[in-house]
Short mmCIF file of C-alpha atoms and ligand atoms in Angstrom, two decimals:
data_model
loop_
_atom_site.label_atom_id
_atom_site.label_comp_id
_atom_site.label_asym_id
_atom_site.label_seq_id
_atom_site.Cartn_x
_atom_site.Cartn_y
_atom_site.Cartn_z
CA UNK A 1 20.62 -145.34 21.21
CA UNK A 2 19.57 -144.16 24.66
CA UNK A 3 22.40 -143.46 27.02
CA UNK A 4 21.21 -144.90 30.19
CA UNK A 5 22.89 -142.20 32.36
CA UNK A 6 22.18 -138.58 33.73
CA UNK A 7 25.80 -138.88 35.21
CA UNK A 8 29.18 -139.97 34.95
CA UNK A 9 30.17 -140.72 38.39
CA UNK A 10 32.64 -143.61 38.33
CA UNK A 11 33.63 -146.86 36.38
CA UNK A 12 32.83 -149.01 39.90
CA UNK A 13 29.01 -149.52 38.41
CA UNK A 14 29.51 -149.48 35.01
CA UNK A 15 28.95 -152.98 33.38
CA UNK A 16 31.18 -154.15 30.32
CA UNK A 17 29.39 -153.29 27.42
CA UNK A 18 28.80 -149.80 28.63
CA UNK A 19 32.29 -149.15 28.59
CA UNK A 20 32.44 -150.95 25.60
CA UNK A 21 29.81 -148.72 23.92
CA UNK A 22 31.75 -145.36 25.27
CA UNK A 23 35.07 -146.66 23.26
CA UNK A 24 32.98 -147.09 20.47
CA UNK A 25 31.46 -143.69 20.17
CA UNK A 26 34.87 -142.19 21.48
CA UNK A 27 36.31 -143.96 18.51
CA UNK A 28 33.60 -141.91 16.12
CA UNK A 29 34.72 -138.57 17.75
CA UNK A 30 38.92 -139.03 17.13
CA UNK A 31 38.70 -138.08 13.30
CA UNK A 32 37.12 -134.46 14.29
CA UNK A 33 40.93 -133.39 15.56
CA UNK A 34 42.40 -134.25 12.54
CA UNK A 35 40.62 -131.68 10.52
CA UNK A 36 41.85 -128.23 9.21
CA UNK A 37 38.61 -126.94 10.98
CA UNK A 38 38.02 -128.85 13.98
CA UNK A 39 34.43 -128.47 14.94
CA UNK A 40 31.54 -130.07 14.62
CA UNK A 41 27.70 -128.70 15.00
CA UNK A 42 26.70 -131.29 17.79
CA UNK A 43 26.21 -129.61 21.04
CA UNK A 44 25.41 -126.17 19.38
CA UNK A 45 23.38 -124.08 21.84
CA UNK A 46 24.18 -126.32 25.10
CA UNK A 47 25.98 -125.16 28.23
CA UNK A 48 29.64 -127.12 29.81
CA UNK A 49 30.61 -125.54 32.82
CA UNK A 50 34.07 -126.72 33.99
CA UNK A 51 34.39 -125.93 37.86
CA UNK A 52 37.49 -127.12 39.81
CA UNK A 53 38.40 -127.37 42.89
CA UNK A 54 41.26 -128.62 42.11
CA UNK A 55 44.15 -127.45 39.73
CA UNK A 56 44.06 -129.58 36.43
CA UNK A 57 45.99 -128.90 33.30
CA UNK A 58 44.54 -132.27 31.08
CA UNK A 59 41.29 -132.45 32.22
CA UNK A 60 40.26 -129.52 32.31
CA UNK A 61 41.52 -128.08 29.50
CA UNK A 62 40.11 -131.02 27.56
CA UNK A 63 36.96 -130.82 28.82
CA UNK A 64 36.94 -127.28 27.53
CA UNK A 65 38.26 -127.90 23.83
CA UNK A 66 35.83 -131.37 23.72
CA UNK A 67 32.97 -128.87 24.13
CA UNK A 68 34.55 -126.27 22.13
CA UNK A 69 34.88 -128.52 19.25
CA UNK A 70 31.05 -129.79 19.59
CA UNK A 71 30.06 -126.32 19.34
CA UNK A 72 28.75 -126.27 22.88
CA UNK A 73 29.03 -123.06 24.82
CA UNK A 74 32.01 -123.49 27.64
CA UNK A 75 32.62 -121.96 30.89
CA UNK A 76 35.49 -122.37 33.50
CA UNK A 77 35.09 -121.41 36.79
CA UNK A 78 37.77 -122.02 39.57
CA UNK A 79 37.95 -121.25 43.19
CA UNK A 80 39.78 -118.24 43.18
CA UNK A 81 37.95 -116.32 40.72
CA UNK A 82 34.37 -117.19 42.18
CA UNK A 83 31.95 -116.73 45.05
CA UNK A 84 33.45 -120.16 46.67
CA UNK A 85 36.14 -117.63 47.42
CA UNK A 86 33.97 -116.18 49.78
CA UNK A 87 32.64 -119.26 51.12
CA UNK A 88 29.80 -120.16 49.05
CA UNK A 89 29.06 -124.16 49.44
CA UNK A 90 29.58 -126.36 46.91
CA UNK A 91 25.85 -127.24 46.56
CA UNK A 92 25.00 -123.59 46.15
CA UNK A 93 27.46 -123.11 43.64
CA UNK A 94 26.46 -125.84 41.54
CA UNK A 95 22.54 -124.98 42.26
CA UNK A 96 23.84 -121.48 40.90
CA UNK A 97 25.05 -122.78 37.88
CA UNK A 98 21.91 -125.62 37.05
CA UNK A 99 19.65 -122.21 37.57
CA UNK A 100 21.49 -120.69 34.64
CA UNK A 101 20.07 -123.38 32.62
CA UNK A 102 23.71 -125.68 32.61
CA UNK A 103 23.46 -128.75 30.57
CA UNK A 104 26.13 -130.47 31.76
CA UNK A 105 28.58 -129.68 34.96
CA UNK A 106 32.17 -131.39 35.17
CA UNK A 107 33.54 -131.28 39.00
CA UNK A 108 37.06 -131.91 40.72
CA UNK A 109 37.09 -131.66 44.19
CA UNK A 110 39.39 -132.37 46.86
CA UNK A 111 36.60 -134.34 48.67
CA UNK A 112 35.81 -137.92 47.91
CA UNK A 113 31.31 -138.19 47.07
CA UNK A 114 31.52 -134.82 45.98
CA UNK A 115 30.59 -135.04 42.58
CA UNK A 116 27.77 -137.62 43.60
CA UNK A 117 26.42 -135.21 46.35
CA UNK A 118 26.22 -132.56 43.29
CA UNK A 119 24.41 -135.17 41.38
CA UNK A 120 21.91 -135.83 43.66
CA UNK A 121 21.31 -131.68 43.53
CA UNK A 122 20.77 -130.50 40.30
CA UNK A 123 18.96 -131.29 37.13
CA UNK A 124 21.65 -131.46 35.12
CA UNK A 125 24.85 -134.29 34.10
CA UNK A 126 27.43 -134.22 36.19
CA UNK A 127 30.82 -135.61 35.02
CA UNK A 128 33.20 -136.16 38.03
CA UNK A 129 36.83 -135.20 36.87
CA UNK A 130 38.08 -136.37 39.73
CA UNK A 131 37.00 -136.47 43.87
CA UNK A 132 39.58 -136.85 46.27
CA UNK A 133 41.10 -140.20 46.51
CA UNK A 134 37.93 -142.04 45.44
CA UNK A 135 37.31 -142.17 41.11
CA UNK A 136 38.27 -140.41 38.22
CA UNK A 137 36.36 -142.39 35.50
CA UNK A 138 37.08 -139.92 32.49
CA UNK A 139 40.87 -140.50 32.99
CA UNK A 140 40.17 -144.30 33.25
CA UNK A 141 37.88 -144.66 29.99
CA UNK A 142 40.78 -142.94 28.35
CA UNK A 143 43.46 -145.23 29.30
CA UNK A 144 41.50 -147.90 28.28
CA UNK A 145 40.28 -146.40 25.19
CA UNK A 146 44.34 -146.05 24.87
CA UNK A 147 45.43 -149.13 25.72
CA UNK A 148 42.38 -150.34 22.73
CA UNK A 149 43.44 -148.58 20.31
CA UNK A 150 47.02 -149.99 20.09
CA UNK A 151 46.14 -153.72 21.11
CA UNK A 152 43.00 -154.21 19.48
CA UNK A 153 41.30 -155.60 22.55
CA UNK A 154 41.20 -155.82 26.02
CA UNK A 155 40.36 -158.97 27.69
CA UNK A 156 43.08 -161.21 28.88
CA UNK A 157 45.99 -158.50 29.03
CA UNK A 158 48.06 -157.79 32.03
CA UNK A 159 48.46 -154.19 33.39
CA UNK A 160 50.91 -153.22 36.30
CA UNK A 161 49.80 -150.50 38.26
CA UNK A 162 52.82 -148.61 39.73
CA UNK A 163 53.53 -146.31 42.97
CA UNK A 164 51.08 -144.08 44.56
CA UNK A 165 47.83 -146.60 44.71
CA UNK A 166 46.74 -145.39 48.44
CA UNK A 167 46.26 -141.86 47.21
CA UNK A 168 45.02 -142.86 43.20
CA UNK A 169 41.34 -142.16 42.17
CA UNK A 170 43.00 -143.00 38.81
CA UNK A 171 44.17 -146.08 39.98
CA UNK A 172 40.56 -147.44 41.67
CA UNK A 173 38.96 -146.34 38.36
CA UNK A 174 41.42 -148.35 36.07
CA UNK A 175 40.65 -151.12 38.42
CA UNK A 176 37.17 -151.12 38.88
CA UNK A 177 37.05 -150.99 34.76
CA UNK A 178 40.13 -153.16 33.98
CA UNK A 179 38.81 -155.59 36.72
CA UNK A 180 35.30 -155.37 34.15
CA UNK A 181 36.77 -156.29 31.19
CA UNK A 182 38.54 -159.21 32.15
CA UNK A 183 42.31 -158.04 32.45
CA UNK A 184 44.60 -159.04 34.62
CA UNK A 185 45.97 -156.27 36.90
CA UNK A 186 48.60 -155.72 39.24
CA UNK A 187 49.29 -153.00 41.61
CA UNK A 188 53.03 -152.32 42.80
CA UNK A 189 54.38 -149.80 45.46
CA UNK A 190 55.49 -149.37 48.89
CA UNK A 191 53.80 -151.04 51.40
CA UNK A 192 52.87 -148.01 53.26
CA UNK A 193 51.20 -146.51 49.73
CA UNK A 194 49.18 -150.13 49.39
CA UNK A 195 45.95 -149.95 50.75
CA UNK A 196 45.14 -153.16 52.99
CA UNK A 197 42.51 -154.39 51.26
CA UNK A 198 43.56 -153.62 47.98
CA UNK A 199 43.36 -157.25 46.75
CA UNK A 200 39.72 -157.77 47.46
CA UNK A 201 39.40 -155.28 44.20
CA UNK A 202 40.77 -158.27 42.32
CA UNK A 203 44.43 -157.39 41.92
CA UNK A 204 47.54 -159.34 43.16
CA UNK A 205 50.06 -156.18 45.18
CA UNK A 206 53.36 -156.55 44.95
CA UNK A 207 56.34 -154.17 46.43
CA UNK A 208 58.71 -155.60 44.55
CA UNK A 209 58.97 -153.50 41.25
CA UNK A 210 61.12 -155.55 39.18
CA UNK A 211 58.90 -158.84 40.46
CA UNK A 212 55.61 -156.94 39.08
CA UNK A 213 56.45 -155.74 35.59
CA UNK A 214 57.61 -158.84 34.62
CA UNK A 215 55.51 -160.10 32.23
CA UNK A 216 52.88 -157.34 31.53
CA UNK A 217 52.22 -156.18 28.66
CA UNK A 218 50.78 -152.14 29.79
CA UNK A 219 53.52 -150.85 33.05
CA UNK A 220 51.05 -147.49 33.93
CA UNK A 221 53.18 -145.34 36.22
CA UNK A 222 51.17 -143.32 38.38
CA UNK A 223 52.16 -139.87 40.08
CA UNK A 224 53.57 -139.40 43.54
CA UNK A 225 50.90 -137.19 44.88
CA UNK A 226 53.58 -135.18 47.13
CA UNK A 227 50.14 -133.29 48.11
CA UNK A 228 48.28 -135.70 49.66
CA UNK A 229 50.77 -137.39 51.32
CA UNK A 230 50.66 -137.58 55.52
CA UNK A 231 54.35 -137.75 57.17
CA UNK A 232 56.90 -140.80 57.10
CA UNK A 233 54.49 -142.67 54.28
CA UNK A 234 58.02 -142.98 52.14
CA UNK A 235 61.33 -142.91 53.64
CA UNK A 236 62.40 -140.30 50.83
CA UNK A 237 61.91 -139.00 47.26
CA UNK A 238 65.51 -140.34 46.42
CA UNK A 239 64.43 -143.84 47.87
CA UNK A 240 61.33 -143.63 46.23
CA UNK A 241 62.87 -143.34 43.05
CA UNK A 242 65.75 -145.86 43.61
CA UNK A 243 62.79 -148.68 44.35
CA UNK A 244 59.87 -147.84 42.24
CA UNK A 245 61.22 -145.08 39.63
CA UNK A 246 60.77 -146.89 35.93
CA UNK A 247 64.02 -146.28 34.29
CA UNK A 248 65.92 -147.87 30.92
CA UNK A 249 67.27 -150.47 32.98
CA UNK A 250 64.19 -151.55 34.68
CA UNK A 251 62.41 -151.91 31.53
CA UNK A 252 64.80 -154.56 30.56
CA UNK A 253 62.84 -156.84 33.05
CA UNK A 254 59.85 -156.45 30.91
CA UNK A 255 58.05 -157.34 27.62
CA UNK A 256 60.58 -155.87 24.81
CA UNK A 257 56.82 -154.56 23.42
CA UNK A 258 55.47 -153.30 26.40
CA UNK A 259 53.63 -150.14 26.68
CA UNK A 260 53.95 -147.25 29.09
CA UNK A 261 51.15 -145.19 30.58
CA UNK A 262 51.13 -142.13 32.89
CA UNK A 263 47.89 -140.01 33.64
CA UNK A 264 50.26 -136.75 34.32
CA UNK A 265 51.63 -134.83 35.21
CA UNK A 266 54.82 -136.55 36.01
CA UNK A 267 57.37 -135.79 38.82
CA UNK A 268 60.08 -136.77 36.15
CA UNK A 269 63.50 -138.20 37.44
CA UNK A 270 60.97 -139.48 40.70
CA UNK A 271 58.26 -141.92 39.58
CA UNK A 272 59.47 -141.92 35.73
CA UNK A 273 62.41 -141.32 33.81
CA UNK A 274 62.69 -139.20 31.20
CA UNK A 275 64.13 -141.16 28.76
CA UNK A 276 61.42 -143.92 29.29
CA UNK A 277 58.64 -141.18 29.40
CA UNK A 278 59.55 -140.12 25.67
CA UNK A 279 60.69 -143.20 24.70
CA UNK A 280 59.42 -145.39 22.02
CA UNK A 281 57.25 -147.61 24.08
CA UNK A 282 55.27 -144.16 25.78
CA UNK A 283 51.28 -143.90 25.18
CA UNK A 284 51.90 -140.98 27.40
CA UNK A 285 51.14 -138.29 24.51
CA UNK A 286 48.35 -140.48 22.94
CA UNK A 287 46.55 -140.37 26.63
CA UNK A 288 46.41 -136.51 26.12
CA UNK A 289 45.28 -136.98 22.88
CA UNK A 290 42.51 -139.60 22.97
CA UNK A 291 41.48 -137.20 26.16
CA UNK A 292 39.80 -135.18 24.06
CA UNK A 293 37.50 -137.45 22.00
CA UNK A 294 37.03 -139.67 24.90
CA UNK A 295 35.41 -136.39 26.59
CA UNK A 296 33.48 -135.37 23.35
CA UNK A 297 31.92 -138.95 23.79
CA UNK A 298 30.61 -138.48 27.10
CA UNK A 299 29.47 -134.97 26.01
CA UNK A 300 28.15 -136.14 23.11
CA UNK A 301 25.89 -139.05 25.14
CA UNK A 302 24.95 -136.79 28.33
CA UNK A 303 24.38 -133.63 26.52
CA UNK A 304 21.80 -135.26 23.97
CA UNK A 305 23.13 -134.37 20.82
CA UNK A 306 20.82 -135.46 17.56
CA UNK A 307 20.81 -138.66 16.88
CA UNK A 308 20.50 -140.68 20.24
N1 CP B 1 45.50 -136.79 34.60
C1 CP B 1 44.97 -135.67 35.14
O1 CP B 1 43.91 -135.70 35.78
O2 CP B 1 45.72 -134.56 34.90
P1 CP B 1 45.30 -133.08 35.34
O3 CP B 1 45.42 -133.03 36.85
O4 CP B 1 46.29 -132.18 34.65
O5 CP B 1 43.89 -132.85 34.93
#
């Protein structure tokens, strides 16, 4: 197998059984965790540089042990301990890195394109790990690969999308891929954190919370993204939470087997309560988890490792 790709961009162009295909080898990569010695020989002597613009805890950090544990060679750089410090430009940074013979280069950035601009740069794969407001595929694939795992398949189920969708590249990733695959999604929040267009993506917006989780079978909670908001978008945190925070007694409304998703990190007693965030329905930790392998998949398929 050939992976058709010298980038992982975003889910909005990826066709069905691509994403198919990326669960399956992400699937092949979840046993290497569970080993005493958790490392395989696949990416020895290639180069992952992690360089973020942004803070991450997840993504980053498994980005770093996905390439750690496929013996690749992995190197963080952020913006305060580098020459973007002092102004270098993005393209010259990456350009930088390619030169030092890079294999593979996973951005965040606070600017939407970026990633793709860096694509179009150097001769190395470029993994976005999330631009601005615009994609975050790797989060995405592992949702799905989540969601998967504990249903068996995807086609046909019903997701509500809750809170922050103006301001969610995880969001428009889940939806561009969800949208793919045939499930049915809805997106839920206050009217001012809808986008207007939102339904031409294929999704039916509510702002009524109760109204939207009824019936679905996945309820993914996304974060309040108190950093990206402009002023007056919500009234206040404490109204916020009183209309769109998922608590106990929300959850009566809903499937008595549905799951619960949150990309992280969560402003807990705001979008999500606690109780519901550990609670016996939450994917929450198994997100983190299948993180990693999802990652060592797309590694694995735009690094070349043997046997493509
Ligand atoms: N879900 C996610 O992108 O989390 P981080 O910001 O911690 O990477």
């Amino acid at each position: 197998m050939t992976f058709p790709r010298k980038d992982i961009l975003g889910t909005q162009d990826m066709d069905a059984s691509e994403i198919s295909s990326i669960l399956d080898v992400t699937e092949s990569f979840v046993e290497v965790s569970t080993r005493e010695v958790k490392k395989v020989p696949t990416l020895r002597g290639k180069t992952i540089i992690n360089l973020f613009y942004e803070p991450s805890t997840r993504t980053r950090t498994s980005f770093e042990i996905a390439g750690k544990r496929l013996s690749a060679d992995v190197i963080n750089i952020s913006t305060s301990g580098s020459s973007v410090a002092k102004g270098e430009s993005l393209k010259d940074t990456a350009m930088t890195l390619a030169a030092m013979a890079a294999d593979v280069i996973v951005v965040r950035h606070p600017s939407s394109g970026a990633p793709h601009f860096l694509a179009g740069h150097v001769p190395c794969a470029v993994i976005n790990g999330g631009d601005g407001t615009h994609e975050h595929p790797t989060q995405a694939l592992l949702d799905l690969f989540t969601i998967r795992q504990r249903k068996g398949s995807l086609t046909g189920l019903r997701v509500g999308i809750i809170g922050d969708i103006a301001h969610s590249r995880v969001a428009r990733s889940n939806i561009f891929a969800m949208r793919t695959l045939g499930m049915d999604v809805r997106v839920c929040g206050p009217a001012s954190l809808l986008p207007l267009e939102i339904e031409s993506l294929g999704v039916r917006a509510y702002t009524d919370l109760d109204t939207a989780i009824r019936d679905v079978d996945i309820i993914m909670v996304l974060r309040l993204q108190l950093e990206r908001q402009e002023k007056g978008l919500i009234p206040s945190l404490r109204e916020y939470s009183q209309l769109y925070g998922l608590n106990l007694k929300r959850l009566e409304q809903a499937k008595p087997d549905v799951l619960i998703m949150h990309p992280g990190p969560i402003n807990r007693g705001v979008e999500m309560a606690p109780e519901v965030a550990e609670g016996r329905y939450s994917l929450i930790l198994d997100q983190v988890a299948n993180g990693v392998a999802l990652r060592m998949a797309l590694l694995y398929l735009l690094a070349g490792g043997p046997g493509l």
